[in-house]
Structure formats: C-alpha cells, structure tokens
Amino acid sequence: MRKFLTALAALLMLAVVAQFFLAASGAFDPAPNDESFQPHRALGGGVVLIALVVTVVAATARVPGRLIGMSGLVAGLAVLQFVIAAIATALDGTPGGLVFGLHAVNGLAIMAASGRIVRQAGQLSRPGTPARQAS
C-alpha cells in the first residue's frame, strides 16, 4: 500500500508540474484569452481529485499523521486556487491582477508540499524503514 501511495504522490507531483507548464503556455499564447487557459483549469480539477485520493490512501496505509495532513493540505490549497481565481476575476483590473499573483504563490506552495509528500512516501515505502524515521 505504501508503494502505491508513493506512485500516487509522484503522479500528483507530475500533475502539479504540468499545471505550471499549462499556465505558462496559456499566458504566452500569441493571443491569450479565456480559451488558452482551459487545459490549465481542467487539470486543476484533476489535481484536487488526485490530492484527495492521496490523502485517503495515506490514511489507509497508516502513515504518520503529518504525511496525511500534508496530503490534505495540498487538496485544500488546490481548492483555494479556484477561490483565488474567482475573486481575482470578480475584482477585475489592477486589484484582480494583484490577487491573481496569489494564485502563482499558492501554486508554489502546492508544489513544495507535493515534493515533500513524494519524498516522505518514498522513504516509507523502502523496506525496513520505521515510520518515525521517515517523518
């Protein structure tokens, strides 16, 4: 079960990296518009789903509570991305642009937490590694 958790955590990290790629490709489109960011938005929902699955699998695998909590944090931060985008869109103009900056900062927090999950899950999946040592 812990190896499965490690694989799911790696999938989550891959999805987060793909999110940055899709955001950049939408932003640097010759004529960026709402349609340019559609793949980024679609994968955002996938990141939320993957993070929720990682959280459930982590709890089922009986890993340390901090790892389960970190997985739940990623799911919460991913949902927050949609909230930030909605607020920024509602504000429009310069204030909306400043709020949208938080979207990128939050994305970096998601990436950092996902990387930590991958590292800790990988340590736990190695044979003979006690749970307390991996945290």
GROMACS .gro file of N, CA and C in nm:
model
  405
    1MET      N    1   0.082  -0.119   0.000
    1MET     CA    2   0.000   0.000   0.000
    1MET      C    3   0.087   0.126   0.000
    2ARG      N    4   0.201   0.120   0.068
    2ARG     CA    5   0.288   0.237   0.074
    2ARG      C    6   0.356   0.264  -0.061
    3LYS      N    7   0.384   0.159  -0.136
    3LYS     CA    8   0.440   0.180  -0.271
    3LYS      C    9   0.335   0.244  -0.362
    4PHE      N   10   0.210   0.204  -0.346
    4PHE     CA   11   0.101   0.265  -0.422
    4PHE      C   12   0.088   0.413  -0.385
    5LEU      N   13   0.103   0.444  -0.257
    5LEU     CA   14   0.099   0.583  -0.212
    5LEU      C   15   0.212   0.662  -0.277
    6THR      N   16   0.329   0.604  -0.283
    6THR     CA   17   0.443   0.671  -0.346
    6THR      C   18   0.416   0.698  -0.493
    7ALA      N   19   0.357   0.602  -0.562
    7ALA     CA   20   0.324   0.620  -0.704
    7ALA      C   21   0.219   0.730  -0.722
    8LEU      N   22   0.117   0.732  -0.636
    8LEU     CA   23   0.016   0.837  -0.644
    8LEU      C   24   0.075   0.974  -0.613
    9ALA      N   25   0.166   0.979  -0.516
    9ALA     CA   26   0.230   1.106  -0.482
    9ALA      C   27   0.314   1.156  -0.600
   10ALA      N   28   0.381   1.065  -0.668
   10ALA     CA   29   0.459   1.103  -0.787
   10ALA      C   30   0.367   1.153  -0.898
   11LEU      N   31   0.251   1.089  -0.912
   11LEU     CA   32   0.153   1.134  -1.011
   11LEU      C   33   0.103   1.274  -0.976
   12LEU      N   34   0.080   1.299  -0.849
   12LEU     CA   35   0.038   1.432  -0.804
   12LEU      C   36   0.144   1.536  -0.839
   13MET      N   37   0.269   1.504  -0.812
   13MET     CA   38   0.378   1.598  -0.842
   13MET      C   39   0.386   1.624  -0.992
   14LEU      N   40   0.371   1.520  -1.072
   14LEU     CA   41   0.373   1.535  -1.217
   14LEU      C   42   0.259   1.625  -1.264
   15ALA      N   43   0.142   1.609  -1.205
   15ALA     CA   44   0.027   1.693  -1.241
   15ALA      C   45   0.052   1.838  -1.203
   16VAL      N   46   0.116   1.861  -1.090
   16VAL     CA   47   0.146   1.998  -1.047
   16VAL      C   48   0.246   2.063  -1.143
   17VAL      N   49   0.348   1.989  -1.182
   17VAL     CA   50   0.445   2.042  -1.279
   17VAL      C   51   0.376   2.072  -1.412
   18ALA      N   52   0.287   1.984  -1.454
   18ALA     CA   53   0.212   2.005  -1.578
   18ALA      C   54   0.125   2.130  -1.567
   19GLN      N   55   0.073   2.158  -1.447
   19GLN     CA   56  -0.006   2.279  -1.426
   19GLN      C   57   0.075   2.405  -1.456
   20PHE      N   58   0.199   2.408  -1.408
   20PHE     CA   59   0.285   2.523  -1.436
   20PHE      C   60   0.311   2.536  -1.586
   21PHE      N   61   0.334   2.423  -1.653
   21PHE     CA   62   0.355   2.425  -1.798
   21PHE      C   63   0.232   2.479  -1.869
   22LEU      N   64   0.115   2.428  -1.832
   22LEU     CA   65  -0.008   2.471  -1.899
   22LEU      C   66  -0.040   2.618  -1.871
   23ALA      N   67  -0.011   2.665  -1.750
   23ALA     CA   68  -0.033   2.807  -1.719
   23ALA      C   69   0.059   2.894  -1.803
   24ALA      N   70   0.183   2.854  -1.814
   24ALA     CA   71   0.279   2.932  -1.894
   24ALA      C   72   0.243   2.929  -2.042
   25SER      N   73   0.203   2.814  -2.093
   25SER     CA   74   0.167   2.807  -2.235
   25SER      C   75   0.042   2.888  -2.263
   26GLY      N   76  -0.050   2.898  -2.167
   26GLY     CA   77  -0.167   2.983  -2.185
   26GLY      C   78  -0.132   3.130  -2.178
   27ALA      N   79  -0.042   3.164  -2.086
   27ALA     CA   80  -0.003   3.305  -2.069
   27ALA      C   81   0.078   3.355  -2.187
   28PHE      N   82   0.159   3.268  -2.246
   28PHE     CA   83   0.244   3.311  -2.357
   28PHE      C   84   0.186   3.276  -2.493
   29ASP      N   85   0.058   3.245  -2.495
   29ASP     CA   86  -0.012   3.225  -2.622
   29ASP      C   87  -0.007   3.357  -2.700
   30PRO      N   88   0.007   3.351  -2.833
   30PRO     CA   89   0.013   3.477  -2.910
   30PRO      C   90  -0.104   3.571  -2.883
   31ALA      N   91  -0.220   3.515  -2.858
   31ALA     CA   92  -0.337   3.596  -2.824
   31ALA      C   93  -0.405   3.533  -2.703
   32PRO      N   94  -0.346   3.551  -2.582
   32PRO     CA   95  -0.402   3.485  -2.465
   32PRO      C   96  -0.546   3.529  -2.439
   33ASN      N   97  -0.631   3.431  -2.421
   33ASN     CA   98  -0.770   3.458  -2.387
   33ASN      C   99  -0.818   3.348  -2.293
   34ASP      N  100  -0.945   3.351  -2.262
   34ASP     CA  101  -1.002   3.255  -2.168
   34ASP      C  102  -0.980   3.111  -2.215
   35GLU      N  103  -0.989   3.090  -2.345
   35GLU     CA  104  -0.974   2.956  -2.401
   35GLU      C  105  -0.831   2.903  -2.386
   36SER      N  106  -0.732   2.991  -2.382
   36SER     CA  107  -0.592   2.950  -2.369
   36SER      C  108  -0.565   2.877  -2.238
   37PHE      N  109  -0.644   2.910  -2.136
   37PHE     CA  110  -0.622   2.852  -2.003
   37PHE      C  111  -0.713   2.734  -1.972
   38GLN      N  112  -0.793   2.691  -2.068
   38GLN     CA  113  -0.886   2.581  -2.044
   38GLN      C  114  -0.816   2.452  -2.000
   39PRO      N  115  -0.705   2.411  -2.065
   39PRO     CA  116  -0.638   2.289  -2.016
   39PRO      C  117  -0.586   2.305  -1.873
   40HIS      N  118  -0.539   2.424  -1.839
   40HIS     CA  119  -0.491   2.451  -1.704
   40HIS      C  120  -0.604   2.436  -1.603
   41ARG      N  121  -0.721   2.491  -1.636
   41ARG     CA  122  -0.837   2.479  -1.548
   41ARG      C  123  -0.881   2.334  -1.533
   42ALA      N  124  -0.884   2.262  -1.643
   42ALA     CA  125  -0.929   2.122  -1.640
   42ALA      C  126  -0.838   2.036  -1.553
   43LEU      N  127  -0.708   2.054  -1.569
   43LEU     CA  128  -0.614   1.975  -1.488
   43LEU      C  129  -0.619   2.017  -1.342
   44GLY      N  130  -0.658   2.142  -1.316
   44GLY     CA  131  -0.671   2.188  -1.177
   44GLY      C  132  -0.770   2.102  -1.100
   45GLY      N  133  -0.881   2.069  -1.164
   45GLY     CA  134  -0.977   1.979  -1.100
   45GLY      C  135  -0.918   1.841  -1.076
   46GLY      N  136  -0.835   1.797  -1.171
   46GLY     CA  137  -0.767   1.669  -1.156
   46GLY      C  138  -0.669   1.669  -1.039
   47VAL      N  139  -0.601   1.781  -1.018
   47VAL     CA  140  -0.507   1.792  -0.906
   47VAL      C  141  -0.582   1.780  -0.774
   48VAL      N  142  -0.698   1.844  -0.765
   48VAL     CA  143  -0.779   1.832  -0.643
   48VAL      C  144  -0.816   1.686  -0.619
   49LEU      N  145  -0.863   1.620  -0.724
   49LEU     CA  146  -0.904   1.480  -0.712
   49LEU      C  147  -0.786   1.390  -0.673
   50ILE      N  148  -0.673   1.407  -0.739
   50ILE     CA  149  -0.555   1.325  -0.706
   50ILE      C  150  -0.512   1.349  -0.562
   51ALA      N  151  -0.512   1.475  -0.519
   51ALA     CA  152  -0.472   1.507  -0.381
   51ALA      C  153  -0.567   1.442  -0.280
   52LEU      N  154  -0.696   1.440  -0.310
   52LEU     CA  155  -0.792   1.374  -0.221
   52LEU      C  156  -0.766   1.224  -0.214
   53VAL      N  157  -0.738   1.165  -0.330
   53VAL     CA  158  -0.710   1.021  -0.334
   53VAL      C  159  -0.581   0.991  -0.256
   54VAL      N  160  -0.479   1.075  -0.272
   54VAL     CA  161  -0.354   1.057  -0.198
   54VAL      C  162  -0.382   1.063  -0.048
   55THR      N  163  -0.467   1.155  -0.006
   55THR     CA  164  -0.500   1.169   0.136
   55THR      C  165  -0.569   1.043   0.189
   56VAL      N  166  -0.664   0.991   0.114
   56VAL     CA  167  -0.736   0.870   0.157
   56VAL      C  168  -0.640   0.750   0.161
   57VAL      N  169  -0.557   0.736   0.059
   57VAL     CA  170  -0.462   0.623   0.055
   57VAL      C  171  -0.360   0.637   0.168
   58ALA      N  172  -0.315   0.758   0.197
   58ALA     CA  173  -0.220   0.778   0.307
   58ALA      C  174  -0.282   0.737   0.440
   59ALA      N  175  -0.408   0.773   0.460
   59ALA     CA  176  -0.476   0.735   0.584
   59ALA      C  177  -0.494   0.583   0.592
   60THR      N  178  -0.527   0.523   0.478
   60THR     CA  179  -0.546   0.378   0.473
   60THR      C  180  -0.414   0.304   0.496
   61ALA      N  181  -0.305   0.361   0.447
   61ALA     CA  182  -0.174   0.296   0.460
   61ALA      C  183  -0.114   0.316   0.599
   62ARG      N  184  -0.183   0.392   0.682
   62ARG     CA  185  -0.139   0.416   0.819
   62ARG      C  186   0.002   0.475   0.826
   63VAL      N  187   0.022   0.578   0.746
   63VAL     CA  188   0.148   0.650   0.751
   63VAL      C  189   0.139   0.754   0.863
   64PRO      N  190   0.250   0.817   0.899
   64PRO     CA  191   0.244   0.918   1.005
   64PRO      C  192   0.141   1.029   0.974
   65GLY      N  193   0.082   1.081   1.080
   65GLY     CA  194  -0.022   1.181   1.067
   65GLY      C  195   0.020   1.306   0.991
   66ARG      N  196   0.147   1.343   1.002
   66ARG     CA  197   0.194   1.462   0.931
   66ARG      C  198   0.186   1.443   0.780
   67LEU      N  199   0.212   1.323   0.734
   67LEU     CA  200   0.204   1.295   0.591
   67LEU      C  201   0.058   1.299   0.544
   68ILE      N  202  -0.031   1.244   0.624
   68ILE     CA  203  -0.174   1.250   0.592
   68ILE      C  204  -0.219   1.396   0.590
   69GLY      N  205  -0.178   1.472   0.690
   69GLY     CA  206  -0.214   1.613   0.697
   69GLY      C  207  -0.159   1.693   0.580
   70MET      N  208  -0.036   1.664   0.540
   70MET     CA  209   0.026   1.733   0.427
   70MET      C  210  -0.052   1.704   0.299
   71SER      N  211  -0.099   1.582   0.285
   71SER     CA  212  -0.179   1.544   0.168
   71SER      C  213  -0.311   1.621   0.167
   72GLY      N  214  -0.374   1.630   0.284
   72GLY     CA  215  -0.498   1.707   0.294
   72GLY      C  216  -0.474   1.855   0.269
   73LEU      N  217  -0.359   1.904   0.313
   73LEU     CA  218  -0.323   2.044   0.288
   73LEU      C  219  -0.315   2.072   0.138
   74VAL      N  220  -0.254   1.981   0.064
   74VAL     CA  221  -0.243   2.000  -0.082
   74VAL      C  222  -0.383   2.006  -0.144
   75ALA      N  223  -0.472   1.920  -0.100
   75ALA     CA  224  -0.610   1.922  -0.152
   75ALA      C  225  -0.676   2.056  -0.120
   76GLY      N  226  -0.659   2.104   0.002
   76GLY     CA  227  -0.717   2.233   0.040
   76GLY      C  228  -0.658   2.349  -0.038
   77LEU      N  229  -0.527   2.348  -0.056
   77LEU     CA  230  -0.462   2.455  -0.133
   77LEU      C  231  -0.506   2.452  -0.279
   78ALA      N  232  -0.529   2.331  -0.332
   78ALA     CA  233  -0.575   2.319  -0.471
   78ALA      C  234  -0.716   2.376  -0.486
   79VAL      N  235  -0.801   2.354  -0.387
   79VAL     CA  236  -0.935   2.413  -0.390
   79VAL      C  237  -0.924   2.565  -0.379
   80LEU      N  238  -0.831   2.612  -0.295
   80LEU     CA  239  -0.809   2.755  -0.279
   80LEU      C  240  -0.771   2.822  -0.411
   81GLN      N  241  -0.705   2.749  -0.500
   81GLN     CA  242  -0.670   2.804  -0.631
   81GLN      C  243  -0.794   2.852  -0.706
   82PHE      N  244  -0.900   2.774  -0.700
   82PHE     CA  245  -1.025   2.811  -0.767
   82PHE      C  246  -1.087   2.934  -0.701
   83VAL      N  247  -1.077   2.943  -0.569
   83VAL     CA  248  -1.131   3.057  -0.496
   83VAL      C  249  -1.053   3.184  -0.532
   84ILE      N  250  -0.921   3.175  -0.535
   84ILE     CA  251  -0.838   3.289  -0.571
   84ILE      C  252  -0.873   3.336  -0.712
   85ALA      N  253  -0.886   3.242  -0.806
   85ALA     CA  254  -0.919   3.278  -0.944
   85ALA      C  255  -1.055   3.346  -0.952
   86ALA      N  256  -1.152   3.298  -0.877
   86ALA     CA  257  -1.286   3.358  -0.879
   86ALA      C  258  -1.284   3.500  -0.822
   87ILE      N  259  -1.212   3.519  -0.713
   87ILE     CA  260  -1.203   3.652  -0.653
   87ILE      C  261  -1.131   3.748  -0.747
   88ALA      N  262  -1.022   3.703  -0.806
   88ALA     CA  263  -0.945   3.789  -0.898
   88ALA      C  264  -1.028   3.827  -1.019
   89THR      N  265  -1.104   3.733  -1.071
   89THR     CA  266  -1.190   3.761  -1.186
   89THR      C  267  -1.300   3.860  -1.149
   90ALA      N  268  -1.355   3.847  -1.030
   90ALA     CA  269  -1.460   3.938  -0.984
   90ALA      C  270  -1.409   4.079  -0.964
   91LEU      N  271  -1.285   4.092  -0.916
   91LEU     CA  272  -1.229   4.225  -0.891
   91LEU      C  273  -1.192   4.296  -1.020
   92ASP      N  274  -1.141   4.222  -1.118
   92ASP     CA  275  -1.104   4.279  -1.248
   92ASP      C  276  -1.001   4.391  -1.231
   93GLY      N  277  -0.935   4.425  -1.337
   93GLY     CA  278  -0.837   4.534  -1.338
   93GLY      C  279  -0.716   4.506  -1.252
   94THR      N  280  -0.654   4.612  -1.202
   94THR     CA  281  -0.531   4.601  -1.123
   94THR      C  282  -0.550   4.522  -0.994
   95PRO      N  283  -0.657   4.549  -0.915
   95PRO     CA  284  -0.674   4.468  -0.793
   95PRO      C  285  -0.686   4.318  -0.824
   96GLY      N  286  -0.757   4.286  -0.931
   96GLY     CA  287  -0.770   4.146  -0.970
   96GLY      C  288  -0.637   4.085  -1.010
   97GLY      N  289  -0.555   4.164  -1.079
   97GLY     CA  290  -0.422   4.117  -1.117
   97GLY      C  291  -0.334   4.089  -0.998
   98LEU      N  292  -0.344   4.175  -0.895
   98LEU     CA  293  -0.266   4.153  -0.774
   98LEU      C  294  -0.312   4.027  -0.700
   99VAL      N  295  -0.443   4.007  -0.695
   99VAL     CA  296  -0.495   3.886  -0.630
   99VAL      C  297  -0.453   3.763  -0.709
  100PHE      N  298  -0.451   3.775  -0.842
  100PHE     CA  299  -0.409   3.661  -0.924
  100PHE      C  300  -0.263   3.624  -0.897
  101GLY      N  301  -0.184   3.719  -0.851
  101GLY     CA  302  -0.046   3.687  -0.812
  101GLY      C  303  -0.042   3.584  -0.701
  102LEU      N  304  -0.142   3.587  -0.614
  102LEU     CA  305  -0.150   3.488  -0.506
  102LEU      C  306  -0.173   3.347  -0.562
  103HIS      N  307  -0.234   3.340  -0.679
  103HIS     CA  308  -0.258   3.212  -0.746
  103HIS      C  309  -0.124   3.143  -0.774
  104ALA      N  310  -0.027   3.219  -0.822
  104ALA     CA  311   0.105   3.163  -0.851
  104ALA      C  312   0.180   3.127  -0.723
  105VAL      N  313   0.171   3.213  -0.622
  105VAL     CA  314   0.238   3.185  -0.494
  105VAL      C  315   0.179   3.060  -0.430
  106ASN      N  316   0.047   3.047  -0.435
  106ASN     CA  317  -0.020   2.929  -0.381
  106ASN      C  318   0.022   2.804  -0.460
  107GLY      N  319   0.039   2.820  -0.591
  107GLY     CA  320   0.085   2.709  -0.674
  107GLY      C  321   0.223   2.661  -0.631
  108LEU      N  322   0.311   2.755  -0.593
  108LEU     CA  323   0.443   2.717  -0.544
  108LEU      C  324   0.433   2.642  -0.411
  109ALA      N  325   0.339   2.684  -0.327
  109ALA     CA  326   0.318   2.613  -0.200
  109ALA      C  327   0.269   2.471  -0.226
  110ILE      N  328   0.182   2.455  -0.325
  110ILE     CA  329   0.133   2.322  -0.362
  110ILE      C  330   0.248   2.236  -0.412
  111MET      N  331   0.336   2.295  -0.493
  111MET     CA  332   0.450   2.220  -0.545
  111MET      C  333   0.544   2.177  -0.432
  112ALA      N  334   0.572   2.268  -0.339
  112ALA     CA  335   0.661   2.235  -0.228
  112ALA      C  336   0.602   2.123  -0.141
  113ALA      N  337   0.475   2.133  -0.109
  113ALA     CA  338   0.411   2.031  -0.026
  113ALA      C  339   0.405   1.897  -0.100
  114SER      N  340   0.379   1.901  -0.230
  114SER     CA  341   0.374   1.777  -0.309
  114SER      C  342   0.511   1.711  -0.313
  115GLY      N  343   0.615   1.791  -0.328
  115GLY     CA  344   0.750   1.736  -0.327
  115GLY      C  345   0.784   1.669  -0.195
  116ARG      N  346   0.741   1.731  -0.087
  116ARG     CA  347   0.765   1.674   0.045
  116ARG      C  348   0.690   1.542   0.062
  117ILE      N  349   0.568   1.536   0.010
  117ILE     CA  350   0.489   1.412   0.018
  117ILE      C  351   0.558   1.301  -0.059
  118VAL      N  352   0.607   1.332  -0.179
  118VAL     CA  353   0.677   1.230  -0.260
  118VAL      C  354   0.800   1.179  -0.185
  119ARG      N  355   0.877   1.271  -0.128
  119ARG     CA  356   0.999   1.231  -0.056
  119ARG      C  357   0.966   1.144   0.064
  120GLN      N  358   0.871   1.185   0.145
  120GLN     CA  359   0.838   1.109   0.265
  120GLN      C  360   0.772   0.975   0.232
  121ALA      N  361   0.685   0.974   0.133
  121ALA     CA  362   0.621   0.848   0.093
  121ALA      C  363   0.726   0.752   0.038
  122GLY      N  364   0.821   0.805  -0.037
  122GLY     CA  365   0.928   0.720  -0.090
  122GLY      C  366   1.012   0.659   0.020
  123GLN      N  367   1.041   0.738   0.122
  123GLN     CA  368   1.118   0.686   0.236
  123GLN      C  369   1.040   0.577   0.309
  124LEU      N  370   0.910   0.596   0.324
  124LEU     CA  371   0.828   0.498   0.395
  124LEU      C  372   0.812   0.368   0.316
  125SER      N  373   0.821   0.376   0.184
  125SER     CA  374   0.798   0.256   0.103
  125SER      C  375   0.922   0.167   0.094
  126ARG      N  376   1.036   0.218   0.141
  126ARG     CA  377   1.157   0.135   0.141
  126ARG      C  378   1.147   0.031   0.251
  127PRO      N  379   1.189  -0.091   0.221
  127PRO     CA  380   1.182  -0.197   0.323
  127PRO      C  381   1.270  -0.164   0.443
  128GLY      N  382   1.216  -0.190   0.561
  128GLY     CA  383   1.293  -0.173   0.684
  128GLY      C  384   1.301  -0.030   0.733
  129THR      N  385   1.225   0.061   0.678
  129THR     CA  386   1.227   0.199   0.724
  129THR      C  387   1.116   0.219   0.826
  130PRO      N  388   1.152   0.247   0.952
  130PRO     CA  389   1.046   0.272   1.051
  130PRO      C  390   0.970   0.399   1.017
  131ALA      N  391   0.844   0.404   1.054
  131ALA     CA  392   0.759   0.519   1.022
  131ALA      C  393   0.812   0.648   1.084
  132ARG      N  394   0.862   0.642   1.206
  132ARG     CA  395   0.908   0.766   1.272
  132ARG      C  396   1.032   0.822   1.205
  133GLN      N  397   1.114   0.741   1.142
  133GLN     CA  398   1.235   0.787   1.077
  133GLN      C  399   1.202   0.863   0.949
  134ALA      N  400   1.096   0.830   0.880
  134ALA     CA  401   1.062   0.892   0.753
  134ALA      C  402   1.006   1.033   0.770
  135SER      N  403   0.951   1.063   0.886
  135SER     CA  404   0.894   1.197   0.904
  135SER      C  405   1.002   1.291   0.945
   0.00000   0.00000   0.00000
